[in-house]
Tab-separated table of C-alpha atoms and ligand atoms in Angstrom:
chain	number	residue	atom	x	y	z
A	14	MET	CA	78.464	108.943	79.882
A	15	GLY	CA	76.606	106.045	78.851
A	16	ILE	CA	78.272	102.988	77.275
A	17	ALA	CA	77.757	103.027	73.623
A	18	THR	CA	79.821	103.012	70.167
A	19	ILE	CA	80.042	106.492	68.713
A	20	ASN	CA	81.912	106.542	65.308
A	21	PRO	CA	84.510	109.396	65.975
A	22	ALA	CA	84.802	110.059	62.453
A	23	THR	CA	81.029	111.000	61.983
A	24	GLY	CA	79.855	111.567	65.330
A	25	GLU	CA	77.099	109.051	64.845
A	26	THR	CA	75.784	106.818	67.777
A	27	VAL	CA	75.819	103.310	66.375
A	28	LYS	CA	74.918	101.156	69.206
A	29	THR	CA	74.361	101.826	72.736
A	30	PHE	CA	74.679	99.289	75.585
A	31	THR	CA	72.886	98.671	79.161
A	32	ALA	CA	74.963	98.504	81.930
A	33	LEU	CA	75.229	95.378	84.290
A	34	THR	CA	72.877	95.419	87.007
A	35	ASP	CA	74.110	95.089	90.825
A	36	ALA	CA	72.844	91.643	90.778
A	37	GLU	CA	74.773	90.822	87.659
A	38	ILE	CA	77.895	92.646	89.030
A	39	GLU	CA	77.451	90.141	91.933
A	40	ASN	CA	76.984	86.847	89.567
A	41	ALA	CA	80.102	87.862	87.853
A	42	LEU	CA	82.186	88.201	91.063
A	43	ALA	CA	80.815	85.167	92.457
A	44	LEU	CA	81.642	83.392	89.325
A	45	ALA	CA	85.131	84.532	89.161
A	46	ASP	CA	85.770	83.305	92.625
A	47	ARG	CA	84.436	79.924	91.890
A	48	ALA	CA	86.493	79.709	88.496
A	49	PHE	CA	89.451	80.488	90.181
A	50	ARG	CA	89.465	77.827	92.643
A	51	ASP	CA	89.844	75.154	89.619
A	52	TYR	CA	91.517	77.331	87.420
A	53	ARG	CA	94.678	77.900	89.763
A	54	ARG	CA	95.321	73.884	89.583
A	55	VAL	CA	95.274	74.093	85.579
A	56	SER	CA	98.757	73.114	84.465
A	57	PHE	CA	100.825	75.583	82.574
A	58	ASP	CA	101.017	73.228	79.662
A	59	THR	CA	97.074	73.614	79.261
A	60	ARG	CA	96.829	77.401	79.862
A	61	SER	CA	99.351	77.730	77.427
A	62	GLN	CA	97.572	75.694	74.724
A	63	TRP	CA	94.484	78.236	75.643
A	64	MET	CA	96.668	81.114	75.039
A	65	GLN	CA	98.023	80.208	71.739
A	66	ASN	CA	94.298	79.444	70.739
A	67	ALA	CA	93.629	83.178	71.832
A	68	ALA	CA	96.495	84.093	69.592
A	69	ASN	CA	95.525	82.107	66.600
A	70	LEU	CA	91.966	83.591	66.996
A	71	LEU	CA	93.311	87.053	66.976
A	72	GLU	CA	95.721	86.428	64.019
A	73	GLU	CA	92.813	84.487	61.818
A	74	ASN	CA	90.319	87.347	62.702
A	75	ALA	CA	92.775	90.435	62.877
A	76	GLU	CA	90.776	92.586	59.967
A	77	THR	CA	87.279	92.057	61.843
A	78	TYR	CA	88.449	93.166	65.229
A	79	ALA	CA	90.661	95.798	63.762
A	80	LYS	CA	87.357	97.215	62.260
A	81	ILE	CA	85.573	97.238	65.620
A	82	MET	CA	88.278	99.504	67.032
A	83	THR	CA	88.394	101.620	64.148
A	84	LEU	CA	84.686	102.147	64.243
A	85	GLU	CA	84.980	103.023	67.973
A	86	MET	CA	87.927	104.951	68.653
A	87	GLY	CA	88.997	106.009	65.311
A	88	LYS	CA	92.760	104.521	64.874
A	89	PRO	CA	93.715	104.251	61.192
A	90	ILE	CA	92.762	100.542	60.035
A	91	THR	CA	96.273	99.510	59.280
A	92	ALA	CA	97.434	100.571	62.813
A	93	ALA	CA	94.420	98.725	64.119
A	94	ILE	CA	95.580	95.566	62.208
A	95	ALA	CA	98.988	95.706	63.487
A	96	GLU	CA	97.526	96.077	67.212
A	97	VAL	CA	95.594	92.879	66.707
A	98	LYS	CA	98.694	91.031	65.688
A	99	LYS	CA	100.697	92.624	68.547
A	100	SER	CA	98.261	91.379	70.902
A	101	ALA	CA	98.591	87.876	69.504
A	102	ALA	CA	102.124	88.156	70.063
A	103	VAL	CA	102.039	88.962	73.783
A	104	CYS	CA	99.753	86.152	74.154
A	105	ARG	CA	102.397	83.921	72.556
A	106	PHE	CA	105.019	85.448	74.448
A	107	TYR	CA	103.574	84.056	77.895
A	108	ALA	CA	102.293	80.936	76.481
A	109	GLU	CA	105.754	80.174	75.907
A	110	ASN	CA	107.646	81.944	78.816
A	111	ALA	CA	105.289	81.771	81.860
A	112	ALA	CA	106.200	78.529	83.144
A	113	GLN	CA	109.714	79.477	83.104
A	114	PHE	CA	109.164	83.102	84.713
A	115	LEU	CA	107.226	81.378	87.527
A	116	ALA	CA	109.267	78.159	88.367
A	117	ASP	CA	110.259	77.764	91.699
A	118	VAL	CA	113.645	79.430	92.509
A	119	PRO	CA	115.897	77.819	94.914
A	120	ALA	CA	117.313	79.884	97.829
A	121	GLU	CA	119.834	78.920	100.631
A	122	SER	CA	118.819	79.185	104.136
A	123	ASP	CA	119.269	77.196	107.344
A	124	ALA	CA	116.300	74.752	106.084
A	125	SER	CA	117.228	71.439	104.208
A	126	ASN	CA	115.118	72.710	101.501
A	127	SER	CA	113.963	76.304	100.827
A	128	PHE	CA	112.719	78.134	97.730
A	129	ILE	CA	110.310	80.919	96.314
A	130	ALA	CA	107.230	79.597	94.874
A	131	TYR	CA	104.718	82.003	92.582
A	132	GLU	CA	101.326	81.420	93.172
A	133	PRO	CA	98.170	83.176	91.509
A	134	LEU	CA	96.135	85.624	93.774
A	135	GLY	CA	92.692	85.342	92.592
A	136	ALA	CA	90.516	87.635	90.731
A	137	ILE	CA	92.366	90.760	89.482
A	138	LEU	CA	90.366	93.753	88.215
A	139	ALA	CA	91.477	95.551	85.068
A	140	VAL	CA	90.314	99.150	84.035
A	141	MET	CA	91.403	99.736	80.729
A	142	PRO	CA	91.446	102.717	78.267
A	143	TRP	CA	90.100	103.302	74.770
A	144	ASN	CA	93.271	104.161	73.218
A	145	PHE	CA	94.970	100.640	72.564
A	146	PRO	CA	91.591	98.955	73.209
A	147	PHE	CA	92.871	95.309	72.189
A	148	TRP	CA	96.582	95.772	73.083
A	149	GLN	CA	96.196	97.235	76.783
A	150	VAL	CA	93.800	94.277	77.549
A	151	PHE	CA	96.009	91.637	76.033
A	152	ARG	CA	98.978	93.104	77.780
A	153	PHE	CA	97.247	92.748	81.167
A	154	ALA	CA	95.353	89.304	80.676
A	155	ALA	CA	98.038	87.075	79.001
A	156	PRO	CA	100.389	87.365	81.877
A	157	ALA	CA	97.556	87.367	84.460
A	158	LEU	CA	95.665	84.104	83.245
A	159	MET	CA	99.007	82.456	82.476
A	160	ALA	CA	99.962	82.957	86.070
A	161	GLY	CA	96.894	81.239	87.264
A	162	ASN	CA	94.521	84.240	88.097
A	163	VAL	CA	91.272	85.390	86.593
A	164	GLY	CA	90.553	88.483	84.788
A	165	LEU	CA	87.719	91.120	85.130
A	166	LEU	CA	87.873	93.679	82.488
A	167	LYS	CA	86.201	97.086	83.010
A	168	HIS	CA	86.889	98.587	79.692
A	169	ALA	CA	86.226	102.437	78.803
A	170	SER	CA	82.675	103.125	78.086
A	171	ASN	CA	83.204	104.105	74.580
A	172	VAL	CA	84.639	100.741	73.345
A	173	PRO	CA	81.914	98.019	74.491
A	174	GLN	CA	82.182	96.245	71.226
A	175	CYS	CA	85.720	95.770	71.587
A	176	ALA	CA	85.326	94.817	75.433
A	177	LEU	CA	82.784	92.147	74.383
A	178	ALA	CA	84.917	90.784	71.366
A	179	ILE	CA	88.023	90.300	73.742
A	180	GLY	CA	85.562	88.129	76.285
A	181	GLU	CA	84.538	86.268	73.510
A	182	ILE	CA	88.088	85.305	72.422
A	183	PHE	CA	89.098	84.140	75.691
A	184	GLN	CA	86.052	81.967	75.843
A	185	LYS	CA	86.388	80.638	72.240
A	186	ALA	CA	90.011	79.895	73.097
A	187	GLY	CA	89.055	77.320	75.728
A	188	PHE	CA	89.375	79.264	79.046
A	189	PRO	CA	86.901	77.909	81.539
A	190	GLU	CA	83.649	79.884	82.227
A	191	GLY	CA	84.697	82.840	84.539
A	192	VAL	CA	88.235	82.940	84.040
A	193	PHE	CA	88.064	86.065	81.919
A	194	GLN	CA	84.982	88.284	82.178
A	195	THR	CA	84.029	91.589	80.392
A	196	LEU	CA	81.755	93.910	82.894
A	197	LEU	CA	79.866	96.191	80.873
A	198	VAL	CA	79.948	98.854	83.821
A	199	GLY	CA	80.481	102.684	83.962
A	200	SER	CA	83.478	104.000	86.162
A	201	ASN	CA	80.862	104.595	88.948
A	202	LYS	CA	80.931	100.637	89.499
A	203	VAL	CA	84.680	100.558	89.940
A	204	ALA	CA	84.750	101.061	93.700
A	205	GLN	CA	82.027	98.553	94.418
A	206	ILE	CA	84.209	96.082	92.323
A	207	ILE	CA	87.767	96.763	93.722
A	208	THR	CA	86.470	96.872	97.183
A	209	ASP	CA	84.860	93.744	96.991
A	210	ASP	CA	86.823	90.763	99.159
A	211	ARG	CA	86.770	88.349	96.039
A	212	VAL	CA	88.662	91.016	94.001
A	213	LYS	CA	92.257	90.932	95.010
A	214	ALA	CA	94.161	93.259	93.035
A	215	GLY	CA	93.643	96.012	90.356
A	216	THR	CA	95.403	97.607	87.390
A	217	LEU	CA	94.366	100.710	85.516
A	218	THR	CA	95.835	102.335	82.533
A	219	GLY	CA	94.372	105.856	81.893
A	220	SER	CA	94.310	109.198	83.385
A	221	GLU	CA	95.761	110.302	86.723
A	222	PRO	CA	92.670	111.089	88.429
A	223	ALA	CA	91.146	107.432	87.672
A	224	GLY	CA	94.427	105.961	88.669
A	225	ALA	CA	94.507	107.878	92.124
A	226	SER	CA	90.911	106.729	92.627
A	227	LEU	CA	91.401	103.225	91.975
A	228	ALA	CA	94.637	103.218	93.949
A	229	SER	CA	93.231	104.762	96.861
A	230	LEU	CA	90.279	102.403	97.343
A	231	ALA	CA	92.620	99.464	96.748
A	232	GLY	CA	94.828	101.046	99.298
A	233	GLN	CA	92.258	101.245	102.039
A	234	ASN	CA	91.829	97.601	101.253
A	235	ILE	CA	95.350	96.635	101.381
A	236	LYS	CA	95.167	95.602	97.793
A	237	LYS	CA	97.872	96.051	95.324
A	238	THR	CA	97.795	98.026	92.267
A	239	VAL	CA	99.684	98.647	88.799
A	240	LEU	CA	99.147	102.200	87.578
A	241	GLU	CA	100.067	102.941	83.884
A	242	LEU	CA	99.041	106.667	83.454
A	243	GLY	CA	100.001	109.389	81.337
A	244	GLY	CA	103.215	110.791	79.786
A	245	SER	CA	104.798	113.930	78.320
A	246	ASP	CA	107.770	112.137	77.124
A	247	PRO	CA	110.862	114.026	76.044
A	248	PHE	CA	112.459	113.138	72.382
A	249	ILE	CA	115.848	115.050	72.597
A	250	VAL	CA	118.023	115.551	69.532
A	251	LEU	CA	121.697	116.387	69.819
A	252	GLU	CA	124.464	117.550	67.318
A	253	THR	CA	125.722	114.404	66.402
A	254	ALA	CA	122.234	112.666	65.842
A	255	ASP	CA	121.423	111.462	62.268
A	256	ILE	CA	118.706	113.965	61.506
A	257	ASN	CA	116.832	112.180	58.671
A	258	ALA	CA	116.456	108.996	60.920
A	259	ALA	CA	115.347	111.344	64.018
A	260	VAL	CA	112.850	113.306	61.918
A	261	GLU	CA	111.512	110.293	60.563
A	262	ALA	CA	111.022	108.668	64.104
A	263	ALA	CA	109.693	112.244	65.639
A	264	VAL	CA	106.751	112.145	63.139
A	265	THR	CA	106.090	108.142	63.898
A	266	ALA	CA	106.364	108.689	67.499
A	267	ARG	CA	103.990	111.940	67.701
A	268	MET	CA	101.307	110.680	65.341
A	269	LEU	CA	101.017	107.007	66.558
A	270	ASN	CA	97.370	106.258	67.424
A	271	ASN	CA	96.450	110.104	66.176
A	272	GLY	CA	98.507	111.220	68.963
A	273	GLN	CA	96.807	109.484	71.569
A	274	SER	CA	99.496	107.126	73.058
A	275	CYS	CA	100.907	107.437	76.687
A	276	ILE	CA	104.391	106.952	75.509
A	277	ALA	CA	104.226	109.133	72.405
A	278	ALA	CA	107.054	111.646	72.122
A	279	LYS	CA	105.249	115.046	73.248
A	280	ARG	CA	108.308	117.201	73.896
A	281	PHE	CA	110.944	117.681	71.442
A	282	ILE	CA	113.787	119.123	72.671
A	283	LEU	CA	116.532	120.249	70.031
A	284	ILE	CA	119.963	121.254	70.455
A	285	SER	CA	120.103	124.776	68.910
A	286	SER	CA	122.823	123.928	66.135
A	287	ILE	CA	120.217	121.521	64.260
A	288	ALA	CA	116.889	123.153	65.590
A	289	ASP	CA	116.129	125.229	62.280
A	290	GLU	CA	116.527	121.962	60.050
A	291	PHE	CA	114.758	119.892	62.445
A	292	GLU	CA	111.782	121.989	62.624
A	293	SER	CA	111.638	122.700	59.062
A	294	ARG	CA	111.739	118.956	57.853
A	295	MET	CA	109.340	117.914	60.561
A	296	ALA	CA	106.737	120.558	59.660
A	297	GLU	CA	107.100	119.644	56.097
A	298	LYS	CA	106.170	116.127	57.159
A	299	PHE	CA	103.284	116.852	59.202
A	300	ALA	CA	101.617	118.981	56.460
A	301	ALA	CA	101.990	116.127	54.114
A	302	LEU	CA	100.148	113.542	56.207
A	303	LYS	CA	96.944	112.318	55.060
A	304	ILE	CA	93.835	112.971	57.085
A	305	GLY	CA	90.655	111.097	56.541
A	306	ASP	CA	88.395	108.313	56.852
A	307	PRO	CA	90.335	105.909	59.235
A	308	MET	CA	88.757	102.822	57.540
A	309	LEU	CA	90.626	103.637	54.508
A	310	PRO	CA	94.055	101.788	54.220
A	311	ASP	CA	96.174	105.011	52.927
A	312	THR	CA	94.836	106.957	55.916
A	313	GLU	CA	97.623	108.401	58.411
A	314	VAL	CA	95.582	110.421	60.902
A	315	GLY	CA	92.098	109.878	62.018
A	316	PRO	CA	89.814	111.521	64.355
A	317	LEU	CA	90.458	111.833	68.052
A	318	ALA	CA	88.514	109.136	70.244
A	319	THR	CA	85.943	111.716	71.469
A	320	PRO	CA	84.783	115.274	71.314
A	321	ASP	CA	86.026	116.130	74.705
A	322	ILE	CA	89.525	114.912	73.770
A	323	LEU	CA	89.248	117.354	70.956
A	324	THR	CA	88.278	120.365	72.722
A	325	GLU	CA	90.673	119.877	75.520
A	326	LEU	CA	93.598	119.513	72.844
A	327	HIS	CA	92.399	122.589	71.145
A	328	GLN	CA	92.197	124.637	74.331
A	329	GLN	CA	95.605	123.663	75.302
A	330	VAL	CA	96.851	124.717	71.929
A	331	GLN	CA	94.925	128.064	72.039
A	332	ILE	CA	96.620	129.032	75.357
A	333	CYS	CA	100.121	128.593	74.285
A	334	VAL	CA	99.349	130.472	70.946
A	335	GLU	CA	97.728	133.389	73.033
A	336	ALA	CA	100.917	133.311	75.208
A	337	GLY	CA	102.841	133.962	72.244
A	338	ALA	CA	103.939	130.316	70.992
A	339	LYS	CA	104.228	130.111	67.150
A	340	VAL	CA	102.377	127.763	65.010
A	341	LEU	CA	104.685	125.934	62.394
A	342	THR	CA	101.646	123.860	60.817
A	343	GLY	CA	98.153	123.194	61.831
A	344	GLY	CA	96.632	124.593	64.990
A	345	GLN	CA	93.099	125.392	63.546
A	346	LEU	CA	89.893	123.450	64.070
A	347	LEU	CA	88.925	121.471	60.780
A	348	GLU	CA	85.432	122.472	59.559
A	349	GLN	CA	84.245	118.821	58.963
A	350	PRO	CA	82.355	116.314	60.966
A	351	GLY	CA	83.892	114.183	63.437
A	352	ASN	CA	86.707	114.709	65.962
A	353	PHE	CA	89.492	115.357	63.551
A	354	TYR	CA	92.719	117.694	64.403
A	355	PRO	CA	95.203	118.866	62.073
A	356	PRO	CA	98.794	117.783	63.018
A	357	THR	CA	100.132	120.518	64.673
A	358	ILE	CA	103.852	121.867	65.635
A	359	LEU	CA	104.182	124.560	68.195
A	360	THR	CA	107.588	126.150	68.940
A	361	GLN	CA	109.005	129.277	70.833
A	362	ILE	CA	106.512	128.293	73.287
A	363	PRO	CA	106.461	130.644	76.427
A	364	GLU	CA	107.083	129.273	79.947
A	365	GLY	CA	104.192	128.681	82.334
A	366	THR	CA	102.020	127.316	79.468
A	367	PRO	CA	100.495	123.797	79.521
A	368	ALA	CA	103.311	122.838	77.162
A	369	TYR	CA	105.351	122.768	80.263
A	370	SER	CA	103.311	120.970	82.572
A	371	GLU	CA	100.591	118.916	80.775
A	372	GLU	CA	99.981	116.062	78.525
A	373	PHE	CA	98.887	116.861	74.899
A	374	PHE	CA	96.655	113.764	74.026
A	375	GLY	CA	96.630	114.250	70.342
A	376	PRO	CA	98.559	115.228	67.183
A	377	VAL	CA	100.351	118.173	68.473
A	378	ALA	CA	104.292	118.336	68.858
A	379	LEU	CA	105.645	120.912	70.961
A	380	ILE	CA	109.308	121.961	70.162
A	381	PHE	CA	111.694	123.414	72.531
A	382	ARG	CA	115.331	124.709	71.905
A	383	VAL	CA	118.518	124.322	74.235
A	384	ASN	CA	122.049	125.081	74.319
A	385	SER	CA	123.595	122.146	76.085
A	386	LEU	CA	122.998	118.501	77.135
A	387	ASP	CA	122.551	119.910	80.798
A	388	GLU	CA	119.688	122.225	79.906
A	389	ALA	CA	117.957	119.354	77.685
A	390	ILE	CA	118.139	116.878	80.618
A	391	THR	CA	116.766	119.660	83.091
A	392	LEU	CA	114.129	120.289	80.690
A	393	ALA	CA	113.385	116.807	79.993
A	394	ASN	CA	113.086	116.071	83.584
A	395	SER	CA	110.786	119.259	84.651
A	396	THR	CA	107.624	117.501	84.299
A	397	ILE	CA	105.529	115.391	86.790
A	398	PHE	CA	105.682	112.646	84.295
A	399	GLY	CA	108.266	109.857	83.643
A	400	LEU	CA	107.010	107.252	81.277
A	401	GLY	CA	109.647	107.093	78.229
A	402	ALA	CA	112.383	109.107	76.838
A	403	SER	CA	113.952	109.154	73.552
A	404	GLY	CA	117.613	110.511	73.145
A	405	TRP	CA	119.421	110.878	69.671
A	406	THR	CA	122.964	111.254	69.591
A	407	THR	CA	126.093	109.136	68.435
A	408	ASN	CA	128.284	110.309	71.081
A	409	GLN	CA	128.626	107.510	73.651
A	410	ALA	CA	129.519	110.096	76.333
A	411	GLU	CA	126.009	112.006	75.904
A	412	GLN	CA	124.275	108.488	75.577
A	413	GLU	CA	125.443	107.570	79.116
A	414	ARG	CA	124.219	110.638	80.465
A	415	LEU	CA	120.771	110.509	79.072
A	416	ILE	CA	120.581	106.777	80.110
A	417	ARG	CA	121.390	107.655	83.709
A	418	GLU	CA	120.078	111.110	84.278
A	419	LEU	CA	116.657	111.054	82.430
A	420	GLU	CA	113.890	110.416	84.822
A	421	ALA	CA	111.888	107.733	83.007
A	422	GLY	CA	110.790	104.213	83.188
A	423	ALA	CA	112.519	103.642	79.682
A	424	VAL	CA	115.073	105.156	77.821
A	425	PHE	CA	115.550	104.539	74.127
A	426	ILE	CA	118.613	105.940	72.284
A	427	ASN	CA	118.331	106.547	68.529
A	428	GLY	CA	114.977	104.739	68.307
A	429	LEU	CA	111.413	105.829	69.227
A	430	VAL	CA	109.883	104.542	72.783
A	431	LYS	CA	107.633	101.622	72.056
A	432	SER	CA	106.468	98.536	73.923
A	433	ASP	CA	107.728	95.248	73.321
A	434	PRO	CA	106.389	91.773	75.244
A	435	ARG	CA	110.126	91.029	76.031
A	436	LEU	CA	110.873	94.454	77.976
A	437	PRO	CA	109.302	95.842	80.849
A	438	PHE	CA	107.129	98.843	80.637
A	439	GLY	CA	105.849	101.255	83.175
A	440	GLY	CA	106.530	104.606	84.407
A	441	ILE	CA	107.962	106.892	87.414
A	442	LYS	CA	106.527	109.821	89.186
A	443	ARG	CA	102.810	110.726	88.288
A	444	SER	CA	103.052	108.200	85.212
A	445	GLY	CA	102.592	105.386	87.689
A	446	TYR	CA	104.065	102.733	89.312
A	447	GLY	CA	104.500	98.811	88.775
A	448	ARG	CA	105.586	97.112	85.318
A	449	GLU	CA	103.807	95.196	82.563
A	450	LEU	CA	105.269	92.891	80.195
A	451	SER	CA	108.460	90.728	80.406
A	452	SER	CA	109.100	88.752	83.422
A	453	GLN	CA	108.552	91.527	85.760
A	454	GLY	CA	105.051	91.963	84.222
A	455	ILE	CA	104.061	88.463	85.410
A	456	HIS	CA	105.322	88.919	88.910
A	457	GLU	CA	103.148	91.713	89.825
A	458	PHE	CA	100.045	89.821	90.409
A	459	VAL	CA	101.450	86.658	92.343
A	460	ASN	CA	101.923	85.675	95.958
A	461	ILE	CA	105.718	85.528	96.328
A	462	LYS	CA	105.595	82.386	98.801
A	463	THR	CA	108.632	81.535	100.717
A	464	VAL	CA	108.795	77.894	101.386
A	465	TRP	CA	111.130	76.584	104.074
A	466	ILE	CA	111.507	72.588	104.901
A	467	LYS	CA	113.579	71.316	108.031
B	29	NDP	P1	90.031	107.703	81.892
B	29	NDP	O1	91.220	107.632	82.685
B	29	NDP	O2	88.900	108.729	82.281
B	29	NDP	O3	89.569	106.291	81.395
B	29	NDP	C1	90.176	105.271	81.464
B	29	NDP	C2	89.537	104.186	81.978
B	29	NDP	O4	89.548	104.573	83.372
B	29	NDP	C3	88.252	103.865	81.358
B	29	NDP	O5	88.044	102.501	81.527
B	29	NDP	C4	87.398	105.056	82.587
B	29	NDP	O6	86.120	104.276	82.527
B	29	NDP	C5	87.920	104.353	83.899
B	29	NDP	N1	87.810	105.458	84.952
B	29	NDP	C6	87.531	106.958	84.773
B	29	NDP	N2	87.564	107.552	85.834
B	29	NDP	C7	87.539	106.598	86.848
B	29	NDP	C8	87.312	106.621	88.434
B	29	NDP	N3	87.186	107.649	88.816
B	29	NDP	N4	87.642	105.295	88.895
B	29	NDP	C9	87.896	104.279	88.143
B	29	NDP	N5	87.977	104.254	86.976
B	29	NDP	C10	87.607	105.390	86.161
B	29	NDP	O7	90.473	108.597	80.537
B	29	NDP	P2	89.916	109.539	79.561
B	29	NDP	O8	89.294	108.352	78.440
B	29	NDP	O9	88.596	110.394	80.151
B	29	NDP	O10	91.167	110.184	78.914
B	29	NDP	C11	91.476	111.345	79.784
B	29	NDP	C12	92.953	111.468	79.703
B	29	NDP	O11	93.555	110.260	80.018
B	29	NDP	C13	93.515	111.611	78.476
B	29	NDP	O12	93.445	112.932	77.779
B	29	NDP	C14	95.181	111.167	78.620
B	29	NDP	O13	95.826	112.331	79.151
B	29	NDP	C15	94.912	110.128	79.724
B	29	NDP	N6	94.801	108.815	79.322
B	29	NDP	C16	95.983	107.831	79.281
B	29	NDP	C17	96.093	106.847	78.696
B	29	NDP	C18	97.418	105.915	78.789
B	29	NDP	O14	97.690	105.173	77.568
B	29	NDP	N7	98.103	106.138	79.696
B	29	NDP	C19	94.881	106.205	78.202
B	29	NDP	C20	93.661	107.246	78.149
B	29	NDP	C21	93.629	108.357	78.560
B	29	NDP	P3	84.814	105.115	81.652
B	29	NDP	O15	85.288	105.080	79.935
B	29	NDP	O16	83.834	104.523	81.968
B	29	NDP	O17	84.705	106.593	82.213
């Protein structure tokens, strides 16, 4: 696939871009290497000022950047503006906390003085997806740059204008040339970059095959990776839950980003006693959502990012329906241009269908009924994924069991799973490994150096 801006609301190719040549990639790697030698010595105070400048630029130009995102991948404009502001927040979080997170830690030993120092590694490659084209990049770049690393961004091929805008933000913020570079390259160039000696580690957010490919190449070259891959997060509603709040959160959690979020609730696991009420209220709300032009402020559901995602999602739905699943709302392709898919709810889904094993990356909610907490936990855990999980109950014993027994990188009780710079983010099982955000995130790409002085 070429590197291009294709409006997902209309199918129109707005602009195409030429990928970097091998010589240009070589120049970029050499520049990153040179830049690191000086940048690693820049004080936390100075890095912090530049990172605050980046946050200011994001906030001052939130609408402009949001429009680029909406144009390229179709998220509703209000969500895009919120994403730019959240990206500013993660810059500020690390600008304010990096020095403390990475301060030397005294450690007692047989030395007269021993301690742990955290030092940058060098150039880190970030392979990033289109679904949160600003947030995912800043979530990587803010801690990486504050730690003294330099960043190389290979963004998804359908969001080149976002990728270029982000590069420009770091440049305008004052970071020296080469500290953050956007490389307009296709995924066929990732192997060449990650295996280059000047690149020290890699991080990827995206699909399993892409993650496995990057990690195996990095592994062959003894380089660390962080992977943030797919999810099929459970949203468990038990008898004592506040049903109004749970339905409200369920709709928000599933529809976030037109349903294309790794931590979206995808499987709704309902205890039988509340299932009828929950289902009918959720169906009512899904049917009332406003689908349309994502540039309009009152649009709630925009198009999917690419025609391939639309085709794959509809196929998954059709397989479930042909096997006997019941459609509560949606489920039919819309007769209009663009990659729009209606908010859809499937229930009474037979075992063995994709609903039990695959990620549905779009506005489709999968409902399952269970008769006990044990059954709910077993079903929730019966997937290859383990990113987030949301449990709804006011019963403390049930809460405790959900917290301890759900196989996930995060458990949220009576709330929807979301990312927050102050809390670590990441998965287990085939959802990936490593953590982003919080103090854990900034420690992923540093040399944890032991210092021993006699
Ligand atoms: P991909 O994983 O293909 O794309 C994510 C990033 O990885 C892009 O920058 C892409 O580049 C790059 N990439 C793709 N293949 C390789 C490879 N072999 N080696 C190195 N880099 C690679 O995701 P898709 O856009 O194709 O989406 C497919 C599915 O992935 C979704 O349906 C969803 O299940 C999952 N996904 C999960 C996300 C998450 O947030 N966890 C985000 C996006 C997707 P290029 O664009 O040039 O191909």
